[in-house]
mmCIF file of N, CA and C in Angstrom:
data_model
loop_
_atom_site.group_PDB
_atom_site.id
_atom_site.type_symbol
_atom_site.label_atom_id
_atom_site.label_comp_id
_atom_site.label_asym_id
_atom_site.label_seq_id
_atom_site.Cartn_x
_atom_site.Cartn_y
_atom_site.Cartn_z
ATOM 1 N N MET O 1 91.425 119.126 75.294
ATOM 2 C CA MET O 1 92.607 119.717 74.751
ATOM 3 C C MET O 1 92.207 121.003 74.032
ATOM 4 N N TRP O 2 93.117 121.965 74.043
ATOM 5 C CA TRP O 2 92.848 123.193 73.357
ATOM 6 C C TRP O 2 93.923 123.460 72.297
ATOM 7 N N SER O 3 93.430 123.927 71.128
ATOM 8 C CA SER O 3 94.362 124.255 70.084
ATOM 9 C C SER O 3 93.992 125.661 69.560
ATOM 10 N N GLN O 4 95.001 126.412 69.111
ATOM 11 C CA GLN O 4 94.736 127.774 68.594
ATOM 12 C C GLN O 4 93.793 127.722 67.370
ATOM 13 N N ALA O 5 93.947 126.668 66.562
ATOM 14 C CA ALA O 5 93.163 126.614 65.308
ATOM 15 C C ALA O 5 91.687 126.192 65.639
ATOM 16 N N ASN O 6 91.507 125.272 66.551
ATOM 17 C CA ASN O 6 90.150 124.723 66.815
ATOM 18 C C ASN O 6 89.538 125.088 68.163
ATOM 19 N N GLY O 7 90.296 125.725 69.021
ATOM 20 C CA GLY O 7 89.786 126.010 70.404
ATOM 21 C C GLY O 7 89.740 124.716 71.229
ATOM 22 N N LEU O 8 88.776 124.535 72.042
ATOM 23 C CA LEU O 8 88.622 123.393 72.911
ATOM 24 C C LEU O 8 88.189 122.148 72.093
ATOM 25 N N VAL O 9 88.983 121.096 72.221
ATOM 26 C CA VAL O 9 88.733 119.838 71.472
ATOM 27 C C VAL O 9 88.525 118.733 72.517
ATOM 28 N N ASP O 10 87.377 117.975 72.345
ATOM 29 C CA ASP O 10 87.107 116.851 73.213
ATOM 30 C C ASP O 10 87.790 115.632 72.608
ATOM 31 N N ILE O 11 88.731 115.043 73.409
ATOM 32 C CA ILE O 11 89.449 113.894 72.856
ATOM 33 C C ILE O 11 88.774 112.581 73.233
ATOM 34 N N GLY O 12 87.685 112.699 73.968
ATOM 35 C CA GLY O 12 86.858 111.514 74.305
ATOM 36 C C GLY O 12 87.465 110.734 75.521
ATOM 37 N N THR O 13 86.913 109.598 75.796
ATOM 38 C CA THR O 13 87.346 108.744 76.893
ATOM 39 C C THR O 13 87.448 107.317 76.388
ATOM 40 N N LEU O 14 87.943 106.450 77.240
ATOM 41 C CA LEU O 14 88.015 105.001 76.969
ATOM 42 C C LEU O 14 86.775 104.321 77.556
ATOM 43 N N GLY O 15 85.662 105.053 77.679
ATOM 44 C CA GLY O 15 84.499 104.458 78.208
ATOM 45 C C GLY O 15 84.153 104.931 79.621
ATOM 46 N N GLY O 16 85.137 105.529 80.319
ATOM 47 C CA GLY O 16 84.916 106.111 81.607
ATOM 48 C C GLY O 16 84.447 107.502 81.575
ATOM 49 N N ASP O 17 84.532 108.209 82.664
ATOM 50 C CA ASP O 17 83.932 109.546 82.723
ATOM 51 C C ASP O 17 84.995 110.663 82.693
ATOM 52 N N PHE O 18 86.267 110.337 82.373
ATOM 53 C CA PHE O 18 87.249 111.359 82.512
ATOM 54 C C PHE O 18 88.466 111.057 81.591
ATOM 55 N N SER O 19 89.081 112.031 81.023
ATOM 56 C CA SER O 19 90.353 111.938 80.305
ATOM 57 C C SER O 19 91.237 113.129 80.687
ATOM 58 N N TRP O 20 92.515 112.943 80.648
ATOM 59 C CA TRP O 20 93.454 114.027 80.987
ATOM 60 C C TRP O 20 94.506 114.055 79.961
ATOM 61 N N ALA O 21 94.747 115.138 79.309
ATOM 62 C CA ALA O 21 95.858 115.285 78.337
ATOM 63 C C ALA O 21 97.033 115.949 79.098
ATOM 64 N N SER O 22 98.183 115.282 79.121
ATOM 65 C CA SER O 22 99.367 115.773 79.889
ATOM 66 C C SER O 22 100.426 116.375 78.994
ATOM 67 N N HIS O 23 100.456 115.955 77.693
ATOM 68 C CA HIS O 23 101.531 116.502 76.813
ATOM 69 C C HIS O 23 101.101 116.399 75.373
ATOM 70 N N LEU O 24 101.615 117.297 74.531
ATOM 71 C CA LEU O 24 101.267 117.435 73.129
ATOM 72 C C LEU O 24 102.549 117.763 72.407
ATOM 73 N N ASN O 25 102.797 117.018 71.263
ATOM 74 C CA ASN O 25 103.973 117.444 70.445
ATOM 75 C C ASN O 25 103.552 118.331 69.279
ATOM 76 N N SER O 26 104.464 118.797 68.516
ATOM 77 C CA SER O 26 104.151 119.722 67.447
ATOM 78 C C SER O 26 103.356 119.086 66.294
ATOM 79 N N SER O 27 103.320 117.815 66.220
ATOM 80 C CA SER O 27 102.525 117.103 65.196
ATOM 81 C C SER O 27 101.060 116.866 65.631
ATOM 82 N N GLY O 28 100.763 117.237 66.861
ATOM 83 C CA GLY O 28 99.375 117.045 67.372
ATOM 84 C C GLY O 28 99.131 115.742 68.053
ATOM 85 N N LEU O 29 100.159 114.991 68.335
ATOM 86 C CA LEU O 29 100.022 113.729 69.119
ATOM 87 C C LEU O 29 99.935 114.089 70.594
ATOM 88 N N VAL O 30 98.911 113.654 71.231
ATOM 89 C CA VAL O 30 98.599 113.948 72.613
ATOM 90 C C VAL O 30 98.721 112.660 73.453
ATOM 91 N N THR O 31 99.228 112.797 74.695
ATOM 92 C CA THR O 31 99.236 111.656 75.612
ATOM 93 C C THR O 31 98.686 112.131 76.931
ATOM 94 N N GLY O 32 98.358 111.200 77.740
ATOM 95 C CA GLY O 32 97.779 111.427 79.090
ATOM 96 C C GLY O 32 97.196 110.143 79.573
ATOM 97 N N TYR O 33 96.025 110.210 80.099
ATOM 98 C CA TYR O 33 95.350 108.986 80.540
ATOM 99 C C TYR O 33 93.814 109.171 80.476
ATOM 100 N N SER O 34 93.070 108.074 80.511
ATOM 101 C CA SER O 34 91.643 108.145 80.493
ATOM 102 C C SER O 34 91.118 107.033 81.391
ATOM 103 N N LYS O 35 89.967 107.303 81.942
ATOM 104 C CA LYS O 35 89.272 106.289 82.755
ATOM 105 C C LYS O 35 88.655 105.240 81.838
ATOM 106 N N THR O 36 88.723 103.986 82.251
ATOM 107 C CA THR O 36 88.071 102.929 81.491
ATOM 108 C C THR O 36 86.709 102.701 82.139
ATOM 109 N N PRO O 37 85.810 101.895 81.571
ATOM 110 C CA PRO O 37 84.535 101.665 82.172
ATOM 111 C C PRO O 37 84.654 101.103 83.587
ATOM 112 N N SER O 38 85.717 100.331 83.915
ATOM 113 C CA SER O 38 85.889 99.819 85.245
ATOM 114 C C SER O 38 86.471 100.803 86.195
ATOM 115 N N GLY O 39 86.870 102.009 85.740
ATOM 116 C CA GLY O 39 87.402 103.019 86.607
ATOM 117 C C GLY O 39 88.928 103.067 86.700
ATOM 118 N N ASP O 40 89.599 102.162 85.967
ATOM 119 C CA ASP O 40 91.063 102.148 85.877
ATOM 120 C C ASP O 40 91.520 103.296 85.011
ATOM 121 N N ASP O 41 92.753 103.727 85.202
ATOM 122 C CA ASP O 41 93.362 104.757 84.348
ATOM 123 C C ASP O 41 94.304 104.061 83.392
ATOM 124 N N HIS O 42 94.144 104.399 82.091
ATOM 125 C CA HIS O 42 95.000 103.815 81.057
ATOM 126 C C HIS O 42 95.633 104.909 80.276
ATOM 127 N N ALA O 43 96.962 104.774 79.990
ATOM 128 C CA ALA O 43 97.657 105.741 79.148
ATOM 129 C C ALA O 43 96.977 105.767 77.778
ATOM 130 N N ILE O 44 96.965 106.981 77.169
ATOM 131 C CA ILE O 44 96.353 107.147 75.885
ATOM 132 C C ILE O 44 97.263 107.866 74.900
ATOM 133 N N ALA O 45 96.960 107.653 73.594
ATOM 134 C CA ALA O 45 97.516 108.450 72.546
ATOM 135 C C ALA O 45 96.355 108.964 71.769
ATOM 136 N N TRP O 46 96.379 110.210 71.316
ATOM 137 C CA TRP O 46 95.291 110.796 70.521
ATOM 138 C C TRP O 46 95.836 111.663 69.407
ATOM 139 N N THR O 47 95.284 111.525 68.244
ATOM 140 C CA THR O 47 95.526 112.443 67.149
ATOM 141 C C THR O 47 94.184 112.763 66.508
ATOM 142 N N GLU O 48 94.113 113.858 65.850
ATOM 143 C CA GLU O 48 92.849 114.255 65.232
ATOM 144 C C GLU O 48 92.479 113.261 64.180
ATOM 145 N N ASP O 49 93.388 112.655 63.438
ATOM 146 C CA ASP O 49 93.024 111.691 62.405
ATOM 147 C C ASP O 49 92.780 110.318 62.993
ATOM 148 N N GLY O 50 93.544 109.910 63.994
ATOM 149 C CA GLY O 50 93.436 108.552 64.545
ATOM 150 C C GLY O 50 92.484 108.350 65.670
ATOM 151 N N GLY O 51 92.157 109.496 66.335
ATOM 152 C CA GLY O 51 91.294 109.386 67.549
ATOM 153 C C GLY O 51 92.043 108.916 68.698
ATOM 154 N N LEU O 52 91.296 108.350 69.703
ATOM 155 C CA LEU O 52 91.873 107.909 70.974
ATOM 156 C C LEU O 52 92.279 106.447 70.933
ATOM 157 N N ILE O 53 93.512 106.187 71.458
ATOM 158 C CA ILE O 53 94.024 104.842 71.450
ATOM 159 C C ILE O 53 94.398 104.473 72.934
ATOM 160 N N ASP O 54 93.963 103.346 73.384
ATOM 161 C CA ASP O 54 94.270 102.804 74.718
ATOM 162 C C ASP O 54 95.703 102.141 74.561
ATOM 163 N N LEU O 55 96.611 102.659 75.342
ATOM 164 C CA LEU O 55 97.989 102.066 75.249
ATOM 165 C C LEU O 55 98.180 100.902 76.136
ATOM 166 N N GLY O 56 97.175 100.603 76.977
ATOM 167 C CA GLY O 56 97.259 99.433 77.843
ATOM 168 C C GLY O 56 98.135 99.647 79.061
ATOM 169 N N THR O 57 98.560 98.550 79.600
ATOM 170 C CA THR O 57 99.438 98.551 80.831
ATOM 171 C C THR O 57 100.572 97.544 80.645
ATOM 172 N N LEU O 58 101.423 97.500 81.649
ATOM 173 C CA LEU O 58 102.477 96.481 81.693
ATOM 174 C C LEU O 58 102.027 95.299 82.575
ATOM 175 N N GLY O 59 100.789 95.006 82.562
ATOM 176 C CA GLY O 59 100.267 93.880 83.290
ATOM 177 C C GLY O 59 99.508 94.300 84.567
ATOM 178 N N GLY O 60 99.606 95.552 84.955
ATOM 179 C CA GLY O 60 98.870 96.053 86.103
ATOM 180 C C GLY O 60 97.520 96.610 85.738
ATOM 181 N N ILE O 61 97.006 97.496 86.626
ATOM 182 C CA ILE O 61 95.673 98.036 86.455
ATOM 183 C C ILE O 61 95.759 99.434 85.761
ATOM 184 N N ASN O 62 96.682 100.262 86.188
ATOM 185 C CA ASN O 62 96.719 101.621 85.762
ATOM 186 C C ASN O 62 98.010 101.962 84.993
ATOM 187 N N SER O 63 97.923 102.964 84.112
ATOM 188 C CA SER O 63 99.088 103.491 83.375
ATOM 189 C C SER O 63 98.744 104.965 83.018
ATOM 190 N N ARG O 64 99.824 105.685 82.687
ATOM 191 C CA ARG O 64 99.585 107.075 82.222
ATOM 192 C C ARG O 64 100.723 107.468 81.311
ATOM 193 N N GLY O 65 100.365 108.254 80.336
ATOM 194 C CA GLY O 65 101.398 108.849 79.443
ATOM 195 C C GLY O 65 101.775 110.236 79.992
ATOM 196 N N ASP O 66 103.042 110.466 80.030
ATOM 197 C CA ASP O 66 103.544 111.705 80.636
ATOM 198 C C ASP O 66 104.191 112.676 79.619
ATOM 199 N N PHE O 67 104.794 112.113 78.527
ATOM 200 C CA PHE O 67 105.552 113.002 77.614
ATOM 201 C C PHE O 67 105.482 112.368 76.208
ATOM 202 N N VAL O 68 105.379 113.230 75.206
ATOM 203 C CA VAL O 68 105.435 112.834 73.795
ATOM 204 C C VAL O 68 106.636 113.470 73.144
ATOM 205 N N THR O 69 107.492 112.640 72.499
ATOM 206 C CA THR O 69 108.666 113.186 71.794
ATOM 207 C C THR O 69 108.213 113.695 70.448
ATOM 208 N N GLU O 70 109.098 114.409 69.814
ATOM 209 C CA GLU O 70 108.804 114.940 68.487
ATOM 210 C C GLU O 70 108.808 113.799 67.443
ATOM 211 N N THR O 71 109.382 112.630 67.790
ATOM 212 C CA THR O 71 109.427 111.491 66.893
ATOM 213 C C THR O 71 108.202 110.603 67.103
ATOM 214 N N GLY O 72 107.303 110.977 68.082
ATOM 215 C CA GLY O 72 106.053 110.192 68.278
ATOM 216 C C GLY O 72 106.123 109.188 69.340
ATOM 217 N N ALA O 73 107.229 109.056 70.092
ATOM 218 C CA ALA O 73 107.273 108.109 71.183
ATOM 219 C C ALA O 73 106.618 108.707 72.424
ATOM 220 N N ILE O 74 105.892 107.874 73.153
ATOM 221 C CA ILE O 74 105.222 108.295 74.383
ATOM 222 C C ILE O 74 106.016 107.582 75.564
ATOM 223 N N ILE O 75 106.325 108.416 76.521
ATOM 224 C CA ILE O 75 107.003 107.984 77.750
ATOM 225 C C ILE O 75 106.070 108.149 78.914
ATOM 226 N N GLY O 76 105.931 107.076 79.758
ATOM 227 C CA GLY O 76 105.027 107.197 80.865
ATOM 228 C C GLY O 76 105.362 106.194 81.916
ATOM 229 N N GLU O 77 104.391 105.853 82.730
ATOM 230 C CA GLU O 77 104.589 104.810 83.773
ATOM 231 C C GLU O 77 103.317 103.952 83.816
ATOM 232 N N SER O 78 103.544 102.728 84.231
ATOM 233 C CA SER O 78 102.504 101.751 84.310
ATOM 234 C C SER O 78 102.653 100.832 85.455
ATOM 235 N N GLY O 79 101.556 100.340 85.994
ATOM 236 C CA GLY O 79 101.607 99.317 87.027
ATOM 237 C C GLY O 79 101.918 97.941 86.423
ATOM 238 N N THR O 80 102.519 97.105 87.218
ATOM 239 C CA THR O 80 102.874 95.737 86.762
ATOM 240 C C THR O 80 101.984 94.817 87.516
ATOM 241 N N LYS O 81 102.078 93.513 87.172
ATOM 242 C CA LYS O 81 101.334 92.491 87.889
ATOM 243 C C LYS O 81 101.690 92.436 89.376
ATOM 244 N N GLY O 82 102.903 92.777 89.695
ATOM 245 C CA GLY O 82 103.350 92.773 91.116
ATOM 246 C C GLY O 82 103.080 94.072 91.827
ATOM 247 N N HIS O 83 102.176 94.879 91.288
ATOM 248 C CA HIS O 83 101.750 96.127 91.896
ATOM 249 C C HIS O 83 102.933 97.140 92.120
ATOM 250 N N ARG O 84 103.880 97.122 91.189
ATOM 251 C CA ARG O 84 104.921 98.096 91.164
ATOM 252 C C ARG O 84 104.686 98.988 89.939
ATOM 253 N N ARG O 85 105.352 100.168 89.931
ATOM 254 C CA ARG O 85 105.245 101.109 88.862
ATOM 255 C C ARG O 85 106.590 101.126 88.091
ATOM 256 N N HIS O 86 106.467 100.919 86.796
ATOM 257 C CA HIS O 86 107.670 100.913 85.926
ATOM 258 C C HIS O 86 107.515 101.894 84.826
ATOM 259 N N ALA O 87 108.572 102.490 84.338
ATOM 260 C CA ALA O 87 108.582 103.373 83.196
ATOM 261 C C ALA O 87 108.375 102.538 81.945
ATOM 262 N N PHE O 88 107.764 103.204 80.933
ATOM 263 C CA PHE O 88 107.589 102.573 79.631
ATOM 264 C C PHE O 88 107.870 103.635 78.539
ATOM 265 N N ILE O 89 108.098 103.041 77.358
ATOM 266 C CA ILE O 89 108.140 103.844 76.139
ATOM 267 C C ILE O 89 107.225 103.173 75.174
ATOM 268 N N TRP O 90 106.421 103.910 74.477
ATOM 269 C CA TRP O 90 105.381 103.425 73.508
ATOM 270 C C TRP O 90 105.650 104.055 72.159
ATOM 271 N N THR O 91 105.672 103.225 71.170
ATOM 272 C CA THR O 91 105.634 103.741 69.744
ATOM 273 C C THR O 91 104.565 103.004 68.981
ATOM 274 N N ALA O 92 104.047 103.605 67.913
ATOM 275 C CA ALA O 92 103.011 102.946 67.111
ATOM 276 C C ALA O 92 103.517 101.654 66.523
ATOM 277 N N ASP O 93 104.762 101.564 66.178
ATOM 278 C CA ASP O 93 105.362 100.322 65.576
ATOM 279 C C ASP O 93 105.593 99.222 66.589
ATOM 280 N N VAL O 94 106.008 99.564 67.788
ATOM 281 C CA VAL O 94 106.412 98.573 68.743
ATOM 282 C C VAL O 94 105.389 98.339 69.872
ATOM 283 N N GLY O 95 104.627 99.375 70.214
ATOM 284 C CA GLY O 95 103.732 99.320 71.317
ATOM 285 C C GLY O 95 104.422 99.652 72.601
ATOM 286 N N MET O 96 103.821 99.237 73.756
ATOM 287 C CA MET O 96 104.363 99.610 75.029
ATOM 288 C C MET O 96 105.491 98.633 75.469
ATOM 289 N N VAL O 97 106.637 99.211 75.823
ATOM 290 C CA VAL O 97 107.798 98.427 76.205
ATOM 291 C C VAL O 97 108.259 98.907 77.536
ATOM 292 N N GLU O 98 108.458 98.072 78.510
ATOM 293 C CA GLU O 98 108.996 98.424 79.853
ATOM 294 C C GLU O 98 110.442 98.853 79.695
ATOM 295 N N ILE O 99 110.742 99.973 80.289
ATOM 296 C CA ILE O 99 112.105 100.526 80.283
ATOM 297 C C ILE O 99 112.969 99.963 81.368
ATOM 298 N N VAL O 100 112.456 99.854 82.545
ATOM 299 C CA VAL O 100 113.249 99.439 83.743
ATOM 300 C C VAL O 100 112.978 97.955 84.018
ATOM 301 N N GLU O 101 114.006 97.174 84.040
ATOM 302 C CA GLU O 101 113.882 95.801 84.401
ATOM 303 C C GLU O 101 113.776 95.654 85.896
ATOM 304 N N GLY O 102 112.903 94.909 86.347
ATOM 305 C CA GLY O 102 112.721 94.674 87.814
ATOM 306 C C GLY O 102 112.744 93.220 88.122
ATOM 307 N N ASP O 103 112.538 92.890 89.398
ATOM 308 C CA ASP O 103 112.533 91.506 89.832
ATOM 309 C C ASP O 103 111.460 90.653 89.039
ATOM 310 N N GLU O 104 110.371 91.311 88.657
ATOM 311 C CA GLU O 104 109.275 90.583 88.050
ATOM 312 C C GLU O 104 109.219 90.721 86.545
ATOM 313 N N THR O 105 110.243 91.320 85.949
ATOM 314 C CA THR O 105 110.216 91.565 84.523
ATOM 315 C C THR O 105 110.493 90.216 83.806
ATOM 316 N N SER O 106 109.623 89.912 82.830
ATOM 317 C CA SER O 106 109.747 88.696 82.109
ATOM 318 C C SER O 106 110.967 88.748 81.099
ATOM 319 N N GLU O 107 111.459 87.661 80.756
ATOM 320 C CA GLU O 107 112.517 87.573 79.730
ATOM 321 C C GLU O 107 112.037 88.153 78.434
ATOM 322 N N GLU O 108 110.743 87.892 78.071
ATOM 323 C CA GLU O 108 110.128 88.425 76.852
ATOM 324 C C GLU O 108 110.146 89.920 76.865
ATOM 325 N N THR O 109 109.813 90.544 78.021
ATOM 326 C CA THR O 109 109.783 92.021 78.092
ATOM 327 C C THR O 109 111.212 92.580 77.918
ATOM 328 N N LEU O 110 112.139 91.979 78.648
ATOM 329 C CA LEU O 110 113.537 92.437 78.606
ATOM 330 C C LEU O 110 114.053 92.322 77.154
ATOM 331 N N GLN O 111 113.751 91.226 76.494
ATOM 332 C CA GLN O 111 114.213 91.032 75.083
ATOM 333 C C GLN O 111 113.570 92.086 74.175
ATOM 334 N N ALA O 112 112.278 92.396 74.361
ATOM 335 C CA ALA O 112 111.611 93.445 73.527
ATOM 336 C C ALA O 112 112.284 94.779 73.770
ATOM 337 N N THR O 113 112.677 95.071 75.022
ATOM 338 C CA THR O 113 113.397 96.340 75.272
ATOM 339 C C THR O 113 114.721 96.349 74.600
ATOM 340 N N VAL O 114 115.471 95.279 74.698
ATOM 341 C CA VAL O 114 116.792 95.209 73.991
ATOM 342 C C VAL O 114 116.600 95.375 72.521
ATOM 343 N N ASN O 115 115.613 94.691 71.930
ATOM 344 C CA ASN O 115 115.350 94.788 70.494
ATOM 345 C C ASN O 115 115.011 96.238 70.109
ATOM 346 N N PHE O 116 114.189 96.881 70.939
ATOM 347 C CA PHE O 116 113.863 98.294 70.623
ATOM 348 C C PHE O 116 115.076 99.174 70.709
ATOM 349 N N ALA O 117 115.900 99.059 71.691
ATOM 350 C CA ALA O 117 117.144 99.838 71.832
ATOM 351 C C ALA O 117 118.033 99.606 70.605
ATOM 352 N N GLN O 118 118.169 98.399 70.164
ATOM 353 C CA GLN O 118 119.015 98.090 69.018
ATOM 354 C C GLN O 118 118.387 98.670 67.746
ATOM 355 N N ALA O 119 117.061 98.665 67.640
ATOM 356 C CA ALA O 119 116.372 99.208 66.451
ATOM 357 C C ALA O 119 116.643 100.673 66.308
ATOM 358 N N ILE O 120 116.813 101.372 67.396
ATOM 359 C CA ILE O 120 117.105 102.822 67.254
ATOM 360 C C ILE O 120 118.625 103.102 67.393
ATOM 361 N N ARG O 121 119.378 102.043 67.089
ATOM 362 C CA ARG O 121 120.845 102.141 66.976
ATOM 363 C C ARG O 121 121.520 102.462 68.292
ATOM 364 N N LYS O 122 121.015 101.941 69.400
ATOM 365 C CA LYS O 122 121.657 102.100 70.704
ATOM 366 C C LYS O 122 122.098 100.747 71.267
ATOM 367 N N GLN O 123 123.038 100.792 72.079
ATOM 368 C CA GLN O 123 123.593 99.594 72.728
ATOM 369 C C GLN O 123 123.000 99.419 74.119
ATOM 370 N N PRO O 124 122.029 98.571 74.291
ATOM 371 C CA PRO O 124 121.433 98.338 75.667
ATOM 372 C C PRO O 124 122.416 97.685 76.579
ATOM 373 N N ILE O 125 122.307 98.003 77.840
ATOM 374 C CA ILE O 125 123.176 97.429 78.855
ATOM 375 C C ILE O 125 122.265 97.025 80.035
ATOM 376 N N THR O 126 122.203 95.721 80.332
ATOM 377 C CA THR O 126 121.496 95.284 81.473
ATOM 378 C C THR O 126 122.444 95.258 82.653
ATOM 379 N N CYS O 127 121.929 95.498 83.829
ATOM 380 C CA CYS O 127 122.730 95.580 85.020
ATOM 381 C C CYS O 127 122.592 94.289 85.785
ATOM 382 N N ALA O 128 123.629 93.556 86.079
ATOM 383 C CA ALA O 128 123.597 92.251 86.778
ATOM 384 C C ALA O 128 123.579 92.467 88.311
ATOM 385 N N GLU O 129 124.228 93.553 88.763
ATOM 386 C CA GLU O 129 124.369 93.695 90.196
ATOM 387 C C GLU O 129 123.024 94.033 90.899
ATOM 388 N N VAL O 130 122.223 94.842 90.288
ATOM 389 C CA VAL O 130 120.912 95.217 90.843
ATOM 390 C C VAL O 130 119.902 95.240 89.722
ATOM 391 N N PRO O 131 118.650 95.086 90.018
ATOM 392 C CA PRO O 131 117.644 95.166 88.974
ATOM 393 C C PRO O 131 117.684 96.581 88.319
ATOM 394 N N GLY O 132 117.771 96.666 87.045
ATOM 395 C CA GLY O 132 117.782 97.977 86.390
ATOM 396 C C GLY O 132 118.148 97.818 84.947
ATOM 397 N N PHE O 133 118.014 98.907 84.204
ATOM 398 C CA PHE O 133 118.238 98.931 82.798
ATOM 399 C C PHE O 133 118.753 100.344 82.546
ATOM 400 N N VAL O 134 119.873 100.403 81.834
ATOM 401 C CA VAL O 134 120.427 101.742 81.503
ATOM 402 C C VAL O 134 119.662 102.311 80.380
ATOM 403 N N VAL O 135 118.976 103.451 80.596
ATOM 404 C CA VAL O 135 118.097 103.973 79.577
ATOM 405 C C VAL O 135 118.339 105.396 79.194
ATOM 406 N N ASN O 136 119.331 106.053 79.789
ATOM 407 C CA ASN O 136 119.461 107.450 79.500
ATOM 408 C C ASN O 136 119.708 107.741 77.998
ATOM 409 N N ARG O 137 120.461 106.888 77.321
ATOM 410 C CA ARG O 137 120.725 107.126 75.951
ATOM 411 C C ARG O 137 119.436 106.794 75.057
ATOM 412 N N ILE O 138 118.645 105.835 75.572
ATOM 413 C CA ILE O 138 117.409 105.540 74.802
ATOM 414 C C ILE O 138 116.473 106.715 74.979
ATOM 415 N N LEU O 139 116.264 107.192 76.204
ATOM 416 C CA LEU O 139 115.375 108.299 76.409
ATOM 417 C C LEU O 139 115.834 109.590 75.731
ATOM 418 N N LEU O 140 117.086 109.879 75.828
ATOM 419 C CA LEU O 140 117.615 111.107 75.202
ATOM 420 C C LEU O 140 117.524 111.111 73.693
ATOM 421 N N SER O 141 117.595 109.892 73.087
ATOM 422 C CA SER O 141 117.440 109.838 71.625
ATOM 423 C C SER O 141 116.006 110.029 71.243
ATOM 424 N N ALA O 142 115.085 109.721 72.090
ATOM 425 C CA ALA O 142 113.642 109.838 71.766
ATOM 426 C C ALA O 142 113.144 111.198 72.112
ATOM 427 N N VAL O 143 113.818 111.958 72.962
ATOM 428 C CA VAL O 143 113.301 113.278 73.397
ATOM 429 C C VAL O 143 113.709 114.374 72.416
#
């Protein structure tokens, strides 16, 4: 990562040989992904004070952080146990939460998503006709 104050800054890795910073907010929170020792890609959060954090996955092998909001939420995508890619939102308080409900989404994950939406004063709506979760208001509130 590069900053005007410090120039090129090495954010480190999760034990692999590569990290990629994809977005930075005005508070200095960075997201992207890093290689693990096994060669998987995991979404990351990095701050100068806190260092590099592995955000994990939604049960799959790989994940990546794509965007950081000004409130510190990270939005990205992750593999699932069923080898599908689902969107997630991560916060330091809640951790990684799957945004889109799919055929293999557990009830626990769905409830965590509903709880998160309610915590930010939004009304979550699950869709019965097709797998899905209405998230535009959740994402727009975090962006």
